Amino acid sequence: MTTGIREGLHREVLEANLAIPQVGLATLTWGNVSGVDREAGVFVIKPSGVAYESLTIDDLVTVRLADGAVVAGNLRPSTDTETHRCLYLAFPSIGGVTHTHSTHAVAFAQARRDIPVLGTTHADTFNGPVPVTRDLTEEECAKDYEYNTGQVIVDLLGADDRRAAEVPAALVAGHGPFTWGTGARKSLEHAIICEAVADIALHTMSLSPSAPPPRHLLERHYTRKHGPDAYYGNPERLTP
Amino acid sequence: MTTGIREGLHREVLEANLAIPQVGLATLTWGNVSGVDREAGVFVIKPSGVAYESLTIDDLVTVRLADGAVVAGNLRPSTDTETHRCLYLAFPSIGGVTHTHSTHAVAFAQARRDIPVLGTTHADTFNGPVPVTRDLTEEECAKDYEYNTGQVIVDLLGADDRRAAEVPAALVAGHGPFTWGTGARKSLEHAIICEAVADIALHTMSLSPSAPPPRHLLERHYTRKHGPDAYYGNPERLTP
Amino acid sequence: MTTGIREGLHREVLEANLAIPQVGLATLTWGNVSGVDREAGVFVIKPSGVAYESLTIDDLVTVRLADGAVVAGNLRPSTDTETHRCLYLAFPSIGGVTHTHSTHAVAFAQARRDIPVLGTTHADTFNGPVPVTRDLTEEECAKDYEYNTGQVIVDLLGADDRRAAEVPAALVAGHGPFTWGTGARKSLEHAIICEAVADIALHTMSLSPSAPPPRHLLERHYTRKHGPDAYYGNPERLTP
Amino acid sequence: MTTGIREGLHREVLEANLAIPQVGLATLTWGNVSGVDREAGVFVIKPSGVAYESLTIDDLVTVRLADGAVVAGNLRPSTDTETHRCLYLAFPSIGGVTHTHSTHAVAFAQARRDIPVLGTTHADTFNGPVPVTRDLTEEECAKDYEYNTGQVIVDLLGADDRRAAEVPAALVAGHGPFTWGTGARKSLEHAIICEAVADIALHTMSLSPSAPPPRHLLERHYTRKHGPDAYYGNPERLTP
């Protein structure tokens, strides 16, 4: 571990990574979670290609936010590290990022379709569709590919911190979901929900719904969990 | 726990809530079960937003049936508490209520389609389709939203206690399933069955069935499990 | 237990019943397995509506083959007991029967469609489609319903013992799969395979296959596992 | 075990076989993995029809590469042994072979459709579609059936070792997937990925994607994991 980093960050990042296979979001070593310490100017991320069952806290890699340099850790960081870094730089309010190849969310990403808002399960968390990016160009794939993978998300959302908070997930076209949140654990929670709503949406679409749910129902659900009038949950018992 | 409440009610409500993730009906903290003690004029329900793995009997919240006031417990009750209360008031014979966001039942709710009776698996428990409500109006969403969520179910069934017993489940449009029963555990059992028949129905519909099953087959199945001539089960070994 | 019954029969029937939820074929108490002792003229079956987690060997019920009378056991036998008895009487070579409400097989039963032979996974076990019965008539539902549920299977197969051995499964229209085999365990194995091939068939059909597999491929697979020239398996290590 | 065989080969083959049910790729005894020792001129494979839960290292069968003769082991080898042998002879660089009847890959095999490249999850491992073979002829089924099952794969790929390395999987028409790799464990990993991409592809196709992903994106993903410029993973922590 690195001195000077917020206590508990490594532990939270480790636990969020270990939870990926437990909640059924990963095949093999696919998927990674990071968490940031903005005061220290670094984020902590899973190493590349290491099996979850052998992953320990000492395997985590600490990366400098400013330039992506590895500042602590003995292993190479996830190949997706530059994507995480791009998102942290564009959206100052986010504290954690998760990437998975979960089945149903990837299906939407591969079909280049937004996950539409079909009900309250979606609106409880995402204040709008989970949007899909444009394709990366040949140039964006050739150079700084992973950073550009974050950049197409930023292009999609317009580097709008508020918008990133209202819909904390995006699908990279042909690739899969990236989600974020106030911390590592919250970004994982959004990955779980993104996969759940994609799964439910596929079934709903197979039933040919006649019309989308009324906007006032969706707004009610979003606002009872978010914003100044939220009344969901017991704050002292919520996971951070 | 509150003195004066039927012994065993808290334990049954706790166990039914803990069973939600075990039987695969819940993502994260979604889903809640309550049980009522009509003599004491209260019901016991899960607190809002508490993770199942940390839920204890002391976390349960006791709510007064007459006005929804919390009469015991240190946490806020489920945000869906008023929906439960509305159902208890409208249907005097029910003893427990369950709400989940289970995948296939939610898909029908989002598509605003009843779960049709396609075979004996459905007819063993539900004497008719699991019906979907109308949308809530803007006014119903703006004020007393959760109570009104119960009210659209009551409107759908006509405050008909017998009908509520024959089909102990309904889908709130754009939202998801609510189920009930003689007690907390039975309401959970109906949530499990509601999800199972929704899953089977989706597969059946993809095979384009030529005709519904004959009514006499469905009636036979319903009546062998319910009513005066029921002969299914071993009463002394049935869970309450 | 009853004296005079083949040693090990109760144990095999118990284990096959307990395996139903373990292999994912049952919701709640749905599903039952029986095994027959033809010399003793009885079969042993699961009691009605008892939870698998509380099921013990002493709960099993022994039923006389000739008339369906309970000859041992303190509980009521499965409501499906008369269906099992009908199959034992019609097909002298079978030693065990399993009934489940497994998702994909029930979908075919509800759609009144045979599970077609789409590949070697099916042909390894079933020498032809898993056929669906006609609907029961109103009279057949009104009287001796459960026995008649077996009778429509017998009508379908023509009380042909050889045919029952070649395709040891059938779907009762609007209801679900019944499977059989040389013993209780084997009938359960056929229930597992029936569900697996129904699942694969649904996915295959969604891909619009251009043509069925060639008959010589299917025959090769069936005969390498069955009949005088079979060469699959290690007999001394096979489960009975 | 046989003396003269590379140390650890039996252990790797045993563990890869035991992993098949753990990763959800097998029903009953379906599925088998082998690993080869080319210096010793033999490969080690699962015995036929033995349950995974009773499989021990002493049950494994050692088979001579040149003629398929069993040179060690007390049980009959998998009926698919000759298919494995055919693949080892045709593709000198492969060290392990896996065969399963995993649900979604079998669906593509039964529909006689390649698994198309719909995104980076596929391109990370397979540099092109997972192709499906032609049907075996009546003659190929009548004589040396299992060897010919390998031969149709070889015919499909043209005995091209490089091509076999770039797409280490094929679907035998009407049957199911065979995968291979540098060793037994790697061939199993490819079986897991083949099933995962088939599952995701089916969902993607149900969403009617407008166009395939751009070729430059797929190439980028394949080359970041394979070839001289690969930068995925931490070699010292990768499983062999």
Coordinates of N, CA and C in Angstrom, one line a residue, chain B residues 3-135:
Chain B
T3 N -44.4 -5.2 22.7 CA -45.2 -6.1 23.5 C -46.6 -6.1 22.9
G4 N -47.3 -7.2 23.1 CA -48.7 -7.3 22.7 C -48.9 -7.7 21.3
I5 N -47.8 -7.9 20.5 CA -47.9 -8.4 19.2 C -47.8 -10.0 19.2
R6 N -48.5 -10.6 18.3 CA -48.6 -12.0 18.2 C -47.2 -12.6 18.2
E7 N -47.0 -13.6 19.0 CA -45.7 -14.2 19.1 C -45.3 -14.9 17.8
G8 N -44.1 -14.7 17.3 CA -43.7 -15.4 16.1 C -43.8 -14.5 14.9
L9 N -44.5 -13.4 15.0 CA -44.7 -12.6 13.8 C -43.4 -11.9 13.3
H10 N -42.7 -11.4 14.3 CA -41.4 -10.8 13.9 C -40.5 -11.8 13.2
R11 N -40.4 -13.0 13.8 CA -39.6 -14.0 13.3 C -40.0 -14.4 11.9
E12 N -41.3 -14.6 11.7 CA -41.8 -15.0 10.3 C -41.5 -13.9 9.3
V13 N -41.7 -12.6 9.7 CA -41.4 -11.5 8.8 C -39.9 -11.4 8.5
L14 N -39.1 -11.6 9.5 CA -37.6 -11.6 9.3 C -37.2 -12.7 8.3
E15 N -37.7 -13.9 8.6 CA -37.3 -15.1 7.7 C -37.8 -14.9 6.3
A16 N -39.0 -14.4 6.1 CA -39.5 -14.2 4.8 C -38.6 -13.1 4.0
N17 N -38.2 -12.1 4.7 CA -37.4 -11.1 4.1 C -36.0 -11.7 3.7
L18 N -35.4 -12.4 4.6 CA -34.1 -13.0 4.4 C -34.2 -14.0 3.2
A19 N -35.4 -14.6 3.0 CA -35.5 -15.6 1.9 C -35.5 -14.9 0.6
I20 N -35.9 -13.7 0.5 CA -36.0 -13.0 -0.8 C -34.7 -13.2 -1.7
P21 N -33.5 -12.8 -1.2 CA -32.3 -13.0 -2.0 C -32.0 -14.5 -2.2
Q22 N -32.3 -15.3 -1.2 CA -32.0 -16.8 -1.3 C -32.7 -17.5 -2.4
V23 N -34.0 -17.0 -2.7 CA -34.7 -17.7 -3.8 C -34.6 -16.9 -5.1
G24 N -33.6 -15.9 -5.1 CA -33.3 -15.3 -6.3 C -34.2 -14.2 -6.8
L25 N -35.0 -13.7 -5.9 CA -36.0 -12.7 -6.3 C -35.5 -11.2 -6.2
A26 N -34.3 -11.0 -5.6 CA -34.0 -9.6 -5.3 C -32.6 -9.3 -5.8
T27 N -32.4 -8.1 -6.3 CA -31.1 -7.5 -6.6 C -30.9 -6.5 -5.5
L28 N -29.7 -6.5 -4.9 CA -29.4 -5.5 -3.8 C -30.4 -5.5 -2.7
T29 N -31.0 -4.3 -2.4 CA -32.0 -4.3 -1.3 C -33.4 -4.3 -1.7
W30 N -33.6 -4.5 -3.0 CA -34.9 -4.5 -3.6 C -35.8 -5.6 -3.1
G31 N -37.0 -5.3 -2.6 CA -37.9 -6.3 -2.2 C -38.2 -6.2 -0.7
N32 N -39.4 -6.5 -0.2 CA -39.8 -6.4 1.2 C -41.0 -7.2 1.4
V33 N -41.1 -7.7 2.7 CA -42.2 -8.5 3.1 C -42.7 -7.9 4.4
S34 N -44.0 -8.0 4.6 CA -44.6 -7.6 5.9 C -45.6 -8.6 6.3
G35 N -45.9 -8.6 7.6 CA -46.9 -9.5 8.2 C -47.8 -8.6 9.2
V36 N -49.1 -9.0 9.3 CA -50.0 -8.1 10.1 C -50.5 -8.9 11.3
D37 N -50.7 -8.1 12.4 CA -51.4 -8.6 13.5 C -52.7 -7.7 13.6
R38 N -53.8 -8.3 13.2 CA -55.0 -7.4 13.1 C -55.6 -7.1 14.5
E39 N -55.4 -8.0 15.4 CA -55.9 -7.7 16.8 C -55.1 -6.6 17.4
A40 N -53.8 -6.6 17.2 CA -53.0 -5.5 17.7 C -53.1 -4.2 16.9
G41 N -53.7 -4.4 15.7 CA -53.8 -3.2 14.8 C -52.5 -2.7 14.2
V42 N -51.5 -3.6 14.0 CA -50.2 -3.2 13.5 C -49.7 -4.2 12.5
F43 N -48.8 -3.8 11.7 CA -48.0 -4.7 10.8 C -46.5 -4.5 11.0
V44 N -45.8 -5.5 10.7 CA -44.3 -5.5 10.9 C -43.7 -5.6 9.5
I45 N -42.7 -4.7 9.2 CA -42.1 -4.6 7.9 C -40.6 -4.3 7.9
K46 N -40.0 -4.7 6.8 CA -38.6 -4.4 6.6 C -38.3 -2.9 6.6
P47 N -37.1 -2.5 7.2 CA -36.7 -1.1 7.1 C -36.3 -0.8 5.7
S48 N -36.3 0.5 5.4 CA -35.9 0.9 4.0 C -34.4 0.8 3.7
G49 N -34.1 0.2 2.6 CA -32.7 0.3 2.1 C -31.6 -0.4 2.9
V50 N -32.0 -1.4 3.8 CA -31.1 -2.1 4.6 C -30.7 -3.4 3.8
A51 N -29.4 -3.7 3.8 CA -28.9 -4.9 3.1 C -29.4 -6.1 3.8
Y52 N -29.9 -7.1 3.0 CA -30.4 -8.4 3.6 C -29.4 -9.0 4.6
E53 N -28.1 -9.0 4.2 CA -27.1 -9.7 5.0 C -26.9 -9.1 6.4
S54 N -27.3 -7.8 6.6 CA -27.1 -7.2 7.9 C -28.5 -7.1 8.6
L55 N -29.5 -7.6 8.0 CA -30.9 -7.4 8.6 C -31.1 -8.3 9.8
T56 N -31.5 -7.7 11.0 CA -31.8 -8.5 12.2 C -33.2 -8.2 12.6
I57 N -33.7 -9.1 13.5 CA -35.1 -8.9 14.0 C -35.3 -7.6 14.6
D58 N -34.3 -7.0 15.2 CA -34.5 -5.7 15.9 C -34.6 -4.5 14.9
D59 N -34.2 -4.8 13.6 CA -34.3 -3.8 12.6 C -35.7 -3.6 12.1
L60 N -36.6 -4.6 12.3 CA -37.9 -4.5 11.7 C -38.7 -3.4 12.4
V61 N -39.6 -2.8 11.6 CA -40.4 -1.7 12.0 C -41.9 -2.0 12.2
T62 N -42.5 -1.6 13.2 CA -43.9 -1.9 13.5 C -44.7 -0.6 13.2
V63 N -45.7 -0.8 12.4 CA -46.5 0.3 11.8 C -47.9 0.1 12.2
R64 N -48.6 1.2 12.6 CA -50.0 1.2 12.9 C -50.9 1.1 11.7
L65 N -51.8 0.2 11.7 CA -52.6 -0.1 10.5 C -53.5 1.2 10.2
A66 N -54.0 1.8 11.2 CA -55.0 2.8 11.1 C -54.5 4.1 10.4
D67 N -53.2 4.4 10.7 CA -52.7 5.7 10.2 C -51.3 5.7 9.7
G68 N -50.6 4.5 9.7 CA -49.3 4.4 9.2 C -48.2 4.9 10.1
A69 N -48.6 5.3 11.3 CA -47.5 5.8 12.3 C -46.6 4.6 12.7
V70 N -45.3 4.9 12.8 CA -44.4 3.9 13.3 C -44.5 3.8 14.9
V71 N -44.8 2.7 15.4 CA -45.1 2.5 16.8 C -43.9 1.8 17.5
A72 N -43.0 1.2 16.7 CA -41.8 0.5 17.3 C -40.8 0.4 16.2
G73 N -39.5 0.4 16.6 CA -38.4 0.3 15.7 C -37.6 1.6 15.6
N74 N -36.3 1.4 15.4 CA -35.4 2.6 15.3 C -35.1 3.0 13.9
L75 N -35.6 2.3 12.9 CA -35.3 2.7 11.5 C -36.5 3.1 10.8
R76 N -36.3 3.8 9.7 CA -37.5 4.1 8.8 C -38.0 2.9 8.1
P77 N -39.3 2.7 8.0 CA -39.8 1.5 7.4 C -39.6 1.6 5.9
S78 N -39.8 0.5 5.2 CA -39.7 0.5 3.7 C -40.5 1.6 3.1
T79 N -40.0 2.2 2.0 CA -40.8 3.3 1.3 C -42.1 2.7 0.8
D80 N -42.2 1.4 0.7 CA -43.4 0.8 0.2 C -44.4 0.5 1.3
T81 N -44.1 1.0 2.5 CA -45.0 0.7 3.6 C -46.5 1.1 3.4
E82 N -46.7 2.3 2.8 CA -48.1 2.7 2.6 C -48.8 1.9 1.6
T83 N -48.1 1.3 0.7 CA -48.7 0.4 -0.3 C -49.2 -0.9 0.5
H84 N -48.4 -1.4 1.4 CA -48.8 -2.6 2.2 C -50.0 -2.2 3.0
R85 N -49.9 -1.1 3.6 CA -51.0 -0.7 4.5 C -52.4 -0.6 3.7
C86 N -52.3 0.0 2.6 CA -53.5 0.1 1.7 C -54.1 -1.2 1.4
L87 N -53.2 -2.2 1.1 CA -53.7 -3.6 0.8 C -54.3 -4.2 2.0
Y88 N -53.7 -4.1 3.2 CA -54.2 -4.6 4.4 C -55.6 -4.1 4.7
L89 N -55.8 -2.7 4.5 CA -57.1 -2.1 4.8 C -58.2 -2.6 3.8
A90 N -57.8 -2.7 2.6 CA -58.8 -3.1 1.6 C -59.2 -4.6 1.6
F91 N -58.3 -5.4 2.0 CA -58.5 -6.9 2.0 C -58.4 -7.4 3.4
P92 N -59.4 -7.5 4.2 CA -59.4 -7.9 5.6 C -58.8 -9.3 5.8
S93 N -58.9 -10.2 4.8 CA -58.5 -11.6 5.0 C -57.0 -11.8 4.8
I94 N -56.2 -10.8 4.3 CA -54.8 -11.1 4.1 C -54.0 -10.8 5.3
G95 N -52.9 -11.6 5.4 CA -52.1 -11.6 6.6 C -50.6 -11.2 6.3
G96 N -50.3 -11.2 5.0 CA -48.9 -10.8 4.7 C -48.8 -10.3 3.3
V97 N -47.9 -9.4 3.0 CA -47.7 -8.8 1.7 C -46.2 -8.8 1.3
T98 N -45.9 -9.1 0.0 CA -44.6 -9.1 -0.5 C -44.5 -8.3 -1.7
H99 N -43.4 -7.5 -1.8 CA -43.1 -6.8 -3.1 C -41.7 -7.1 -3.5
T100 N -41.5 -7.4 -4.8 CA -40.2 -7.7 -5.3 C -40.1 -6.9 -6.7
H101 N -38.8 -6.9 -7.2 CA -38.6 -6.5 -8.6 C -38.1 -7.7 -9.4
S102 N -38.7 -8.9 -9.2 CA -38.2 -10.0 -9.9 C -38.3 -9.9 -11.4
T103 N -37.3 -10.4 -12.1 CA -37.1 -10.0 -13.5 C -38.3 -10.2 -14.4
H104 N -38.9 -11.4 -14.4 CA -39.9 -11.7 -15.4 C -41.3 -11.1 -15.1
A105 N -41.6 -11.1 -13.8 CA -42.8 -10.4 -13.4 C -42.8 -8.9 -13.7
V106 N -41.6 -8.3 -13.4 CA -41.4 -6.9 -13.8 C -41.6 -6.7 -15.3
A107 N -41.1 -7.6 -16.1 CA -41.2 -7.4 -17.5 C -42.7 -7.3 -18.0
F108 N -43.5 -8.2 -17.4 CA -44.9 -8.1 -17.7 C -45.5 -6.8 -17.2
A109 N -45.1 -6.4 -16.0 CA -45.6 -5.1 -15.4 C -45.2 -3.9 -16.3
Q110 N -44.0 -4.0 -16.8 CA -43.5 -2.9 -17.7 C -44.1 -2.9 -19.0
A111 N -44.5 -4.1 -19.5 CA -45.2 -4.2 -20.8 C -46.7 -4.0 -20.6
R112 N -47.1 -3.8 -19.4 CA -48.5 -3.6 -19.1 C -49.4 -4.7 -19.6
R113 N -48.9 -5.9 -19.4 CA -49.7 -7.1 -19.8 C -49.9 -8.0 -18.7
D114 N -51.1 -8.5 -18.6 CA -51.4 -9.6 -17.6 C -50.5 -10.8 -17.8
I115 N -50.2 -11.5 -16.8 CA -49.6 -12.8 -17.0 C -50.7 -13.8 -17.3
P116 N -50.8 -14.3 -18.5 CA -51.9 -15.1 -18.9 C -51.8 -16.5 -18.2
V117 N -53.0 -17.2 -18.1 CA -53.0 -18.5 -17.6 C -52.7 -19.5 -18.8
L118 N -51.5 -20.0 -18.8 CA -51.1 -20.9 -19.9 C -51.0 -22.3 -19.5
G119 N -51.2 -22.7 -18.3 CA -51.1 -24.1 -17.9 C -51.4 -24.3 -16.4
T120 N -51.2 -25.5 -16.0 CA -51.5 -25.9 -14.6 C -50.6 -25.4 -13.6
T121 N -49.4 -25.0 -14.0 CA -48.4 -24.5 -13.0 C -49.0 -23.1 -12.5
H122 N -49.6 -22.4 -13.4 CA -50.3 -21.1 -13.0 C -51.6 -21.4 -12.3
A123 N -52.4 -22.3 -12.8 CA -53.7 -22.6 -12.2 C -53.6 -23.2 -10.9
D124 N -52.5 -23.9 -10.5 CA -52.4 -24.5 -9.2 C -52.5 -23.4 -8.1
T125 N -52.1 -22.2 -8.4 CA -52.1 -21.1 -7.4 C -53.0 -20.0 -7.7
F126 N -53.0 -19.5 -9.0 CA -53.8 -18.3 -9.4 C -55.0 -18.7 -10.2
N127 N -56.2 -18.4 -9.7 CA -57.4 -18.8 -10.4 C -57.8 -17.7 -11.4
G128 N -56.9 -17.4 -12.4 CA -57.1 -16.4 -13.4 C -55.7 -15.7 -13.7
P129 N -55.7 -14.9 -14.7 CA -54.5 -14.2 -15.0 C -54.0 -13.3 -13.8
V130 N -52.7 -13.1 -13.7 CA -52.2 -12.1 -12.8 C -52.3 -10.7 -13.4
P131 N -53.3 -9.9 -13.0 CA -53.6 -8.7 -13.7 C -52.7 -7.5 -13.5
V132 N -52.7 -6.7 -14.5 CA -51.8 -5.4 -14.4 C -52.8 -4.2 -14.2
T133 N -52.3 -3.3 -13.4 CA -53.1 -2.1 -13.0 C -53.1 -1.1 -14.2
R134 N -53.9 -0.1 -14.1 CA -53.7 1.1 -14.9 C -52.5 1.9 -14.4
D135 N -52.1 2.9 -15.2 CA -51.0 3.8 -14.8 C -51.6 4.7 -13.7

